[in-house]
Every structure is written in C-alpha cells, then in structure tokens.
XYZ file of N, CA and C in Angstrom:
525
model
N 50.823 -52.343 94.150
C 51.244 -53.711 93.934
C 51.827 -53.870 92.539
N 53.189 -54.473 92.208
C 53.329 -54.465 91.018
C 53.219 -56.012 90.227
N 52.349 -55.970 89.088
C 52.299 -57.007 88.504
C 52.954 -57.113 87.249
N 53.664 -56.577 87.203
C 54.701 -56.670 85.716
C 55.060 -57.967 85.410
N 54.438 -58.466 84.089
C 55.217 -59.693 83.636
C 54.463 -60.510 83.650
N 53.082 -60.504 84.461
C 52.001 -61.061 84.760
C 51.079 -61.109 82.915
N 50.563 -61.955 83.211
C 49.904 -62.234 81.726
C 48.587 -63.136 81.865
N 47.617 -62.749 80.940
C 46.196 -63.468 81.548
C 46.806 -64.833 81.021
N 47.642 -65.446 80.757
C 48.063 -67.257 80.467
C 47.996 -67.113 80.996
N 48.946 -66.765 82.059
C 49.532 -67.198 83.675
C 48.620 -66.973 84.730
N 47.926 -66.194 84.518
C 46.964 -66.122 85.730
C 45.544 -67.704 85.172
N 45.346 -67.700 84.105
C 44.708 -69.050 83.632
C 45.549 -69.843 84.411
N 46.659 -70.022 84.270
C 47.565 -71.690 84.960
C 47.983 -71.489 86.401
N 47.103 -70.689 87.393
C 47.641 -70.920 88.394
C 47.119 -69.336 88.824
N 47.571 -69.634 90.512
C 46.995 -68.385 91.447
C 48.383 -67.660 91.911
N 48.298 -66.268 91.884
C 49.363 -65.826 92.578
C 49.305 -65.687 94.098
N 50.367 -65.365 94.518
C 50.546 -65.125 95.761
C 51.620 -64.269 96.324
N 51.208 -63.337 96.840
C 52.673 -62.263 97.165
C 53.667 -62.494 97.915
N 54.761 -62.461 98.229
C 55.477 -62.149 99.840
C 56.819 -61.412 98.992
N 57.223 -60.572 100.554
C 58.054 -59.794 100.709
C 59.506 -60.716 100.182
N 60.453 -60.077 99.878
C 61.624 -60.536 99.565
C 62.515 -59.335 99.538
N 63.822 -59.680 100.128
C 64.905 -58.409 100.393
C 63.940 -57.053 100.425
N 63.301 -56.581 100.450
C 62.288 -55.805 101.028
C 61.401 -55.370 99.400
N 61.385 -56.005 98.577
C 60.506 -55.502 97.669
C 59.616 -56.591 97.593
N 58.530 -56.307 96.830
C 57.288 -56.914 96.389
C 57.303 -58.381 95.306
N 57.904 -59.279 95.762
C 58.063 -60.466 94.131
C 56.441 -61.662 94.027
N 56.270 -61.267 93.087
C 55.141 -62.822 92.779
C 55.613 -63.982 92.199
N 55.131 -64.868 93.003
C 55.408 -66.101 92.886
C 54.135 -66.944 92.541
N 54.228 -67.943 91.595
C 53.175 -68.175 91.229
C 53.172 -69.601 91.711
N 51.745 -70.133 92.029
C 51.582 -71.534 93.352
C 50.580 -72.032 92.497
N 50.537 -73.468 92.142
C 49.422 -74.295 91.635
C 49.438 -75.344 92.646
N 48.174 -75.996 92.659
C 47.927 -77.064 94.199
C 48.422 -78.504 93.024
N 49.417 -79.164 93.203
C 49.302 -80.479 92.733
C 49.371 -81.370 94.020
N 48.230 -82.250 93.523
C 48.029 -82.988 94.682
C 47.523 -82.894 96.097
N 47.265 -81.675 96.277
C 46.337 -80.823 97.719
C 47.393 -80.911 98.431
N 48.544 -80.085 97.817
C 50.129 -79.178 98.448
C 49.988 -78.187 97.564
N 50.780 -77.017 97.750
C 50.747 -75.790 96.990
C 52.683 -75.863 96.827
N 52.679 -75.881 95.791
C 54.007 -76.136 95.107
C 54.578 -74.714 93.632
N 55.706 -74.376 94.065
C 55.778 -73.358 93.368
C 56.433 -74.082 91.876
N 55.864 -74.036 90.566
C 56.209 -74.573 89.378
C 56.346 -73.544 88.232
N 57.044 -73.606 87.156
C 57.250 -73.241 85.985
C 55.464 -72.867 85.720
N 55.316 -72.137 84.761
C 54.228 -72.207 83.874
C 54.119 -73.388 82.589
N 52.833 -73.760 82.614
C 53.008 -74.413 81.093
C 53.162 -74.345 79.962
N 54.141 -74.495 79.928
C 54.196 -73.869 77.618
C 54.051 -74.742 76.657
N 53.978 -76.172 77.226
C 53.564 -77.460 75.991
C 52.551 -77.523 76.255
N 51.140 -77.257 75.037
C 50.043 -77.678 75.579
C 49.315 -79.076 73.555
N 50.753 -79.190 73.351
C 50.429 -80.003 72.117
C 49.763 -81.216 72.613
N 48.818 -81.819 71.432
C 47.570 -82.492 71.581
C 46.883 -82.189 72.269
N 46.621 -80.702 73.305
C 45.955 -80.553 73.861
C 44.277 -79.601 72.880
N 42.910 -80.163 73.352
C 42.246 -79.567 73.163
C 41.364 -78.477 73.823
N 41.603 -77.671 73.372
C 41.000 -76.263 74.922
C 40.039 -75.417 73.598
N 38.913 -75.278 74.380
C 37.578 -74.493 73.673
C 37.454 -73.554 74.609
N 36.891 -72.268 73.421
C 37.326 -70.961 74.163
C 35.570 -70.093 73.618
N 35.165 -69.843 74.432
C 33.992 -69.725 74.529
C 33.836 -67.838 74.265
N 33.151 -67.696 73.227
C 33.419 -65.723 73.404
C 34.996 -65.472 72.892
N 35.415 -66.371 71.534
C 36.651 -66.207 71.477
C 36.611 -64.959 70.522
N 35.652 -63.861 69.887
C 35.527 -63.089 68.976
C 36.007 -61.412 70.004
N 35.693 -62.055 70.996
C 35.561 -60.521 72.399
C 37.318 -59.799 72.585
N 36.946 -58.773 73.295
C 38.359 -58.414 73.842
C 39.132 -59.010 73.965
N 39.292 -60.445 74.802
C 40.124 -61.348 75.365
C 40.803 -62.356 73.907
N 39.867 -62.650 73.697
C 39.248 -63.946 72.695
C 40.652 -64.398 71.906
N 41.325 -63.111 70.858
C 42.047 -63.345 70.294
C 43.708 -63.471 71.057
N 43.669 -62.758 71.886
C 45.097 -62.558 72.364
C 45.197 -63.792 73.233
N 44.112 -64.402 74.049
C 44.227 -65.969 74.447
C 44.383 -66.731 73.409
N 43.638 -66.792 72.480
C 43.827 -67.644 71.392
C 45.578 -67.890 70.649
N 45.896 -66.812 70.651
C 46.873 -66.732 70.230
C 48.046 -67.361 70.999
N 48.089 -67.116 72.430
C 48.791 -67.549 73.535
C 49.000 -69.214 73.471
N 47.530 -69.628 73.319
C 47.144 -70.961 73.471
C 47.977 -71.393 72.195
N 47.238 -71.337 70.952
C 47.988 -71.608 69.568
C 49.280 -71.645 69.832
N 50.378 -70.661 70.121
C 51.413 -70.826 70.064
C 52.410 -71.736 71.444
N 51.431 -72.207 72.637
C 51.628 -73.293 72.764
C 51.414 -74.694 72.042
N 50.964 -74.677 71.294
C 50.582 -76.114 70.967
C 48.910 -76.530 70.592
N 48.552 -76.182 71.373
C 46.874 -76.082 71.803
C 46.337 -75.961 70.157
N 45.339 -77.118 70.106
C 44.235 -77.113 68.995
C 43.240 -76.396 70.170
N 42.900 -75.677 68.754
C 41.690 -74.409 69.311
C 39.760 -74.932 68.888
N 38.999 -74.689 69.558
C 37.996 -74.872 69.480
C 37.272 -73.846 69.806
N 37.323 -72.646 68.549
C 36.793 -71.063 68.713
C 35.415 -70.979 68.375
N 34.891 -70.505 69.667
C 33.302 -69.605 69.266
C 32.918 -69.112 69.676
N 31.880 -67.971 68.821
C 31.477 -66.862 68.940
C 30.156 -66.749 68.619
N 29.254 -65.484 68.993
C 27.666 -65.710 68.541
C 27.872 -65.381 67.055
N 28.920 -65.128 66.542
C 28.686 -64.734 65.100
C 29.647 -65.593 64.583
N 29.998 -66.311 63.063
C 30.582 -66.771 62.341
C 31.284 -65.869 62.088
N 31.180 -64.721 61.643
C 32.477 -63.572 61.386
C 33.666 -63.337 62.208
N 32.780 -63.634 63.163
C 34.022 -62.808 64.925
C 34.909 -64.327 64.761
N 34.104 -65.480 65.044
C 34.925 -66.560 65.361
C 36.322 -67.204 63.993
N 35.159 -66.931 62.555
C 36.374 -66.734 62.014
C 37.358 -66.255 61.460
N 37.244 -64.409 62.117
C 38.495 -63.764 62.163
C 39.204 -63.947 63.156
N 38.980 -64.268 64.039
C 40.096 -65.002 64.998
C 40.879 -65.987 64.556
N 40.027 -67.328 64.049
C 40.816 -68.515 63.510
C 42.090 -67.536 62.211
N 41.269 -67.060 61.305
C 42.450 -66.525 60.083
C 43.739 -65.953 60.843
N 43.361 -65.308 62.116
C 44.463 -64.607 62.219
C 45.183 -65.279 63.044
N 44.944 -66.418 62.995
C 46.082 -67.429 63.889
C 47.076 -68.189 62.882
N 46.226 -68.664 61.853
C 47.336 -69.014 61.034
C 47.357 -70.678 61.022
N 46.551 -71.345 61.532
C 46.766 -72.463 61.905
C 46.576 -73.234 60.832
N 46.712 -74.543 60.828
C 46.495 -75.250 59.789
C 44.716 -75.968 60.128
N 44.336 -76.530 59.601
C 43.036 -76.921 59.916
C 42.644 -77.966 60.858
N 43.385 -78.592 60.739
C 43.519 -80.020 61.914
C 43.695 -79.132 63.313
N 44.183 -78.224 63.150
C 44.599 -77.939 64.378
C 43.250 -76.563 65.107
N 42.423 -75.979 64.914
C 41.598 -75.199 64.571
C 40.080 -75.849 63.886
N 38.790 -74.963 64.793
C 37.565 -75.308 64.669
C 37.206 -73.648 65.057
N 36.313 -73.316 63.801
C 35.395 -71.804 64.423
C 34.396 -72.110 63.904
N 33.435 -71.706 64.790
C 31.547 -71.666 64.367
C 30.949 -70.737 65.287
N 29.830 -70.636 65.105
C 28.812 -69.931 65.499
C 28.150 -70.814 66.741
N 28.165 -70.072 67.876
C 27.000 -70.899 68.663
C 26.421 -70.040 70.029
N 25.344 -70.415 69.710
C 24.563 -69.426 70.632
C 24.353 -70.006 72.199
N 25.704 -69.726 72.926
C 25.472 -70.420 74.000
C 24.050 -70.089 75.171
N 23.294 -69.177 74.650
C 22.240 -69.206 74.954
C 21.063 -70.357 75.165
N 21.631 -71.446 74.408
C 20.842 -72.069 74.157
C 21.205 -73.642 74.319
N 20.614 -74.328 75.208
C 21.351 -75.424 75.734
C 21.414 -76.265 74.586
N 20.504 -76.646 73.923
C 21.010 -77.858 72.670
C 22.112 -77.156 71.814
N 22.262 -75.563 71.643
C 23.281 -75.877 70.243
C 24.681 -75.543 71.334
N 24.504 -75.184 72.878
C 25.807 -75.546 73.730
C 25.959 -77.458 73.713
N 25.230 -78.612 73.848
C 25.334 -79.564 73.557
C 25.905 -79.959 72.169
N 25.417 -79.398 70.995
C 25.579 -79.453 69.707
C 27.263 -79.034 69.304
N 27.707 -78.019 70.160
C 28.974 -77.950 69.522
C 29.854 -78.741 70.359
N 29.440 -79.337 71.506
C 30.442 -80.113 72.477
C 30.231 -81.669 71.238
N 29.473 -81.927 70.612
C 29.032 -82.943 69.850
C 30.191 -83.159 68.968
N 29.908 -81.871 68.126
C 30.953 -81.408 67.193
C 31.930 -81.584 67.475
N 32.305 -81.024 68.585
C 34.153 -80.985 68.802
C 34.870 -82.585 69.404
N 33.971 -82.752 69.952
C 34.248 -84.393 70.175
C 34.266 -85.493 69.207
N 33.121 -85.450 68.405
C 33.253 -86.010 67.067
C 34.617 -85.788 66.070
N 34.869 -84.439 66.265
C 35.978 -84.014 65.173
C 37.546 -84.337 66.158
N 37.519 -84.022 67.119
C 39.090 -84.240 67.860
C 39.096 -85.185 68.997
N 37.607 -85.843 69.206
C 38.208 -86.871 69.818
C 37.615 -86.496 71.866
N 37.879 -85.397 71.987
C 38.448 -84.766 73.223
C 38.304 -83.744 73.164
N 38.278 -82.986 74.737
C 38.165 -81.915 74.984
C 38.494 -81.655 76.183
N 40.005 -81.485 76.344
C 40.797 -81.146 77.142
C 40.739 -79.429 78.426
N 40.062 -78.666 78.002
C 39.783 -77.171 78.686
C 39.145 -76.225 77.956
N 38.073 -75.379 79.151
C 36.831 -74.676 78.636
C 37.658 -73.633 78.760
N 37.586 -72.324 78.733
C 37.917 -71.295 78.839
C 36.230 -70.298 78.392
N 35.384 -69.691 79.387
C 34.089 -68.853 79.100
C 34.919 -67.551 79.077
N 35.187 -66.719 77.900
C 35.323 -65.456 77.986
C 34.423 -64.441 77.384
N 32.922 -64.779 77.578
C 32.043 -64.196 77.291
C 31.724 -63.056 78.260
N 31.841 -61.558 77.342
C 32.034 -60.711 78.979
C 30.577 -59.631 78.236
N 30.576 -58.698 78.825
C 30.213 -57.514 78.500
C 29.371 -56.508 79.860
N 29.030 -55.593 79.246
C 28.771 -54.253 80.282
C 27.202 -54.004 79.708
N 26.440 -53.861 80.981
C 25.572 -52.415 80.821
C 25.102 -52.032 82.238
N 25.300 -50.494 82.066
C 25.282 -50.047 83.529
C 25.335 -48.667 83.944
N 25.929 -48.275 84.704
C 26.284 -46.433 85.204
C 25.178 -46.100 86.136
N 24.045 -46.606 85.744
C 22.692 -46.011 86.490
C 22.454 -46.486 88.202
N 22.662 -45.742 89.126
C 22.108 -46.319 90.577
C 21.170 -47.339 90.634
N 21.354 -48.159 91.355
C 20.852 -49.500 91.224
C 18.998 -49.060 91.835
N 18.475 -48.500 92.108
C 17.360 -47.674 92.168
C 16.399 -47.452 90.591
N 17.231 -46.842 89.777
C 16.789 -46.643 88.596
C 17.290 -47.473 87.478
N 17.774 -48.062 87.789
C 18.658 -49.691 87.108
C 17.846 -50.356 86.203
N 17.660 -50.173 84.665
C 16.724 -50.539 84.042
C 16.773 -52.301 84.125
N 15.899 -52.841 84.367
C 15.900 -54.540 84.722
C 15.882 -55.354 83.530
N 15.967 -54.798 82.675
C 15.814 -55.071 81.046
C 17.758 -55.288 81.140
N 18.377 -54.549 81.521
C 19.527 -54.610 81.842
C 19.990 -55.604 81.744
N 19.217 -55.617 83.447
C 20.108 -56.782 84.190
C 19.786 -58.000 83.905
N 18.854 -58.280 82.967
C 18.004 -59.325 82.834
C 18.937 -60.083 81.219
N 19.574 -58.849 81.105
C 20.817 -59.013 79.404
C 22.121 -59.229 80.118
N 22.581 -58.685 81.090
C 23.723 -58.712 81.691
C 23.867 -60.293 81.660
N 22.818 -60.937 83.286
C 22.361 -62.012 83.940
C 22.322 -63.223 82.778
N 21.787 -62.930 81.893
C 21.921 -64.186 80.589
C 23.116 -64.284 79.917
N 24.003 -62.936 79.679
C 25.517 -63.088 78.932
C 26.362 -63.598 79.565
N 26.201 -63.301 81.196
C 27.518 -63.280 81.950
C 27.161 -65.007 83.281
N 26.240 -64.691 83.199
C 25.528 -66.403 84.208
C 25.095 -67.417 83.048
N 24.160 -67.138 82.378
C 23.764 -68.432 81.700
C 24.344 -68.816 80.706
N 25.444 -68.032 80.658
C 25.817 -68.877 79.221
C 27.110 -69.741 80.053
N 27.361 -68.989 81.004
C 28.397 -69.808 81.441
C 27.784 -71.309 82.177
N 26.462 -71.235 82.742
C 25.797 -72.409 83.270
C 25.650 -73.211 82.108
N 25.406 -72.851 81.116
C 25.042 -74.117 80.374
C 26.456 -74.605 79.112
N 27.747 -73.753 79.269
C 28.677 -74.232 78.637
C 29.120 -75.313 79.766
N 29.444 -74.728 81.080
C 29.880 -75.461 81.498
C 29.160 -77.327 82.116
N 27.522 -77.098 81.541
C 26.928 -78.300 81.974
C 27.335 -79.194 80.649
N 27.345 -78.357 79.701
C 27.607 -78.928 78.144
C 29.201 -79.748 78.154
N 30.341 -78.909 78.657
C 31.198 -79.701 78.971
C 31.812 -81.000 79.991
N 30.800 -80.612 80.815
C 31.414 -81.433 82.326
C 31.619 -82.890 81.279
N 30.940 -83.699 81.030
C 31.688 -85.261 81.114
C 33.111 -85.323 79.895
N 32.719 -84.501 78.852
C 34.234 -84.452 78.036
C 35.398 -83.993 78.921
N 35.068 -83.140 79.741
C 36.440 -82.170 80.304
C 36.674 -83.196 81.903
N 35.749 -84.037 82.320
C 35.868 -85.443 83.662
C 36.476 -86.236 82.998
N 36.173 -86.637 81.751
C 37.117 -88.016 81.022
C 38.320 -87.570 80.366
N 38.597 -85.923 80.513
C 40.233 -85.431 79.690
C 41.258 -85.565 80.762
C-alpha cells in the first residue's frame, strides 16, 4: 500500500480511505461534516486556535508541535518533566503568548485538573487534546509476562489518557 505524502497532521485531521484509480492505488482523504463523508482540503489555519498536546517531550511530541505551531496553533506543551516540555517549547521559537510548557503528571487526576485550570485561566480556551503519551515494555510470551509490566504499560498508555481526557471534556464541549 503506498502512503507517500501521508503525514501524522493529516492523519490527526481526518481518516483515509483507498480506491483504485486508472489502475493505481490513490488516497483520498474523507472527514464526516455533518454525518456525510465529504472529500476536503486539509487544515492549515489553525490561528487562535488552542490545542494541548499531552507527552509533547516523546518521539511524536516535537515534530507535532512543530506542525501545529506553524499552523497557527497556540501550544499547550506537557511533559512528566519540565526539561522535555521545555525543550520542545525553545525549539519552536514561539513568542510567549503563543506557547505554555510545564510539568504534569498526568498520573494524577488533580494536577490533570490543575493544568486544564491553568490553561484556561491563561488562554481563555481549549480548543484540542492531542494524548501522545506512548511507550513499550515487552518481548516476553504473555505466560512469563512480568505483571509489574503491564501494570506500567496499563497506567502510561490507559490512565493517563482516562484522566486527561475527563480533565478536558467540558473545555474541549464549550470550544
């Protein structure tokens, strides 16, 4: 299957979908407006928009960030460490109004409440979550599968996303 040209923005703004054309392989990209599936441009103005990016220090973190930034997008970066989150912000370049990095342990439901506090207080709004909190541990047959593991996996990759996303729901219902 070829996905050339494809970019994690674009897969953020919408679902692909294949079909044949003069006999090769083309993607076309389909977003539902309105509960129709309509083939549209991607978005590239995302000014005044506010989008918080959760695990923005990780693999992903910066090269979304960057994507976003150079649409328009005020950033709302964090990471479990103050270092990660604000070498991301430096290397965007932004001016300050436009840019927020801190530390927050989405582990933990009050300081996931605490920075939705923050960012609302400071911009008003909060236009899109983005959880790119990822990571690995593994190789071992699920037999000998140390549960200590899965029990680190299960909290990085489920709970932090359960409680960012309970932390956001009414800012991101009223954006």
């Amino acid at each position: 299957e070829e996905t050339q040209g494809l970019s994690f923005l674009d897969a953020m703004q919408g679902t692909y979908v294949r079909r044949r054309y003069k006999s090769r392989l083309e993607w076309n990209k389909c977003v539902t407006l309105g509960g129709r599936g309509d083939s549209v441009p991607h978005v590239t103005d995302l000014n005044g928009r506010v989008i918080a990016i959760a695990g923005a220090g990780g693999g992903l973190g910066p090269v979304v960030a960057k994507r976003l930034a150079d649409a328009g997008a005020t950033l709302a970066l964090a990471d479990r460490t103050q270092a990660h989150a604000d070498a991301v912000k430096d290397s965007l370049g932004l001016p300050e109004e436009r840019v927020d990095a801190r530390a927050v342990d989405l582990l933990d439901e009050s300081a996931a409440n605490d920075w939705v506090a923050a960012l609302t207080d400071r911009f008003g709004r909060v236009d899109g979550l983005l959880h790119l909190i990822g990571g690995y541990r593994g190789g071992e047959p699920i037999q000998s599968f140390d549960l200590a593991d899965y029990e680190f996996l299960h909290n990085l990759l489920v709970r932090t996303l359960q409680l960012t996303t309970r932390a956001f729901h009414s800012p991101l219902t009223e954006s």
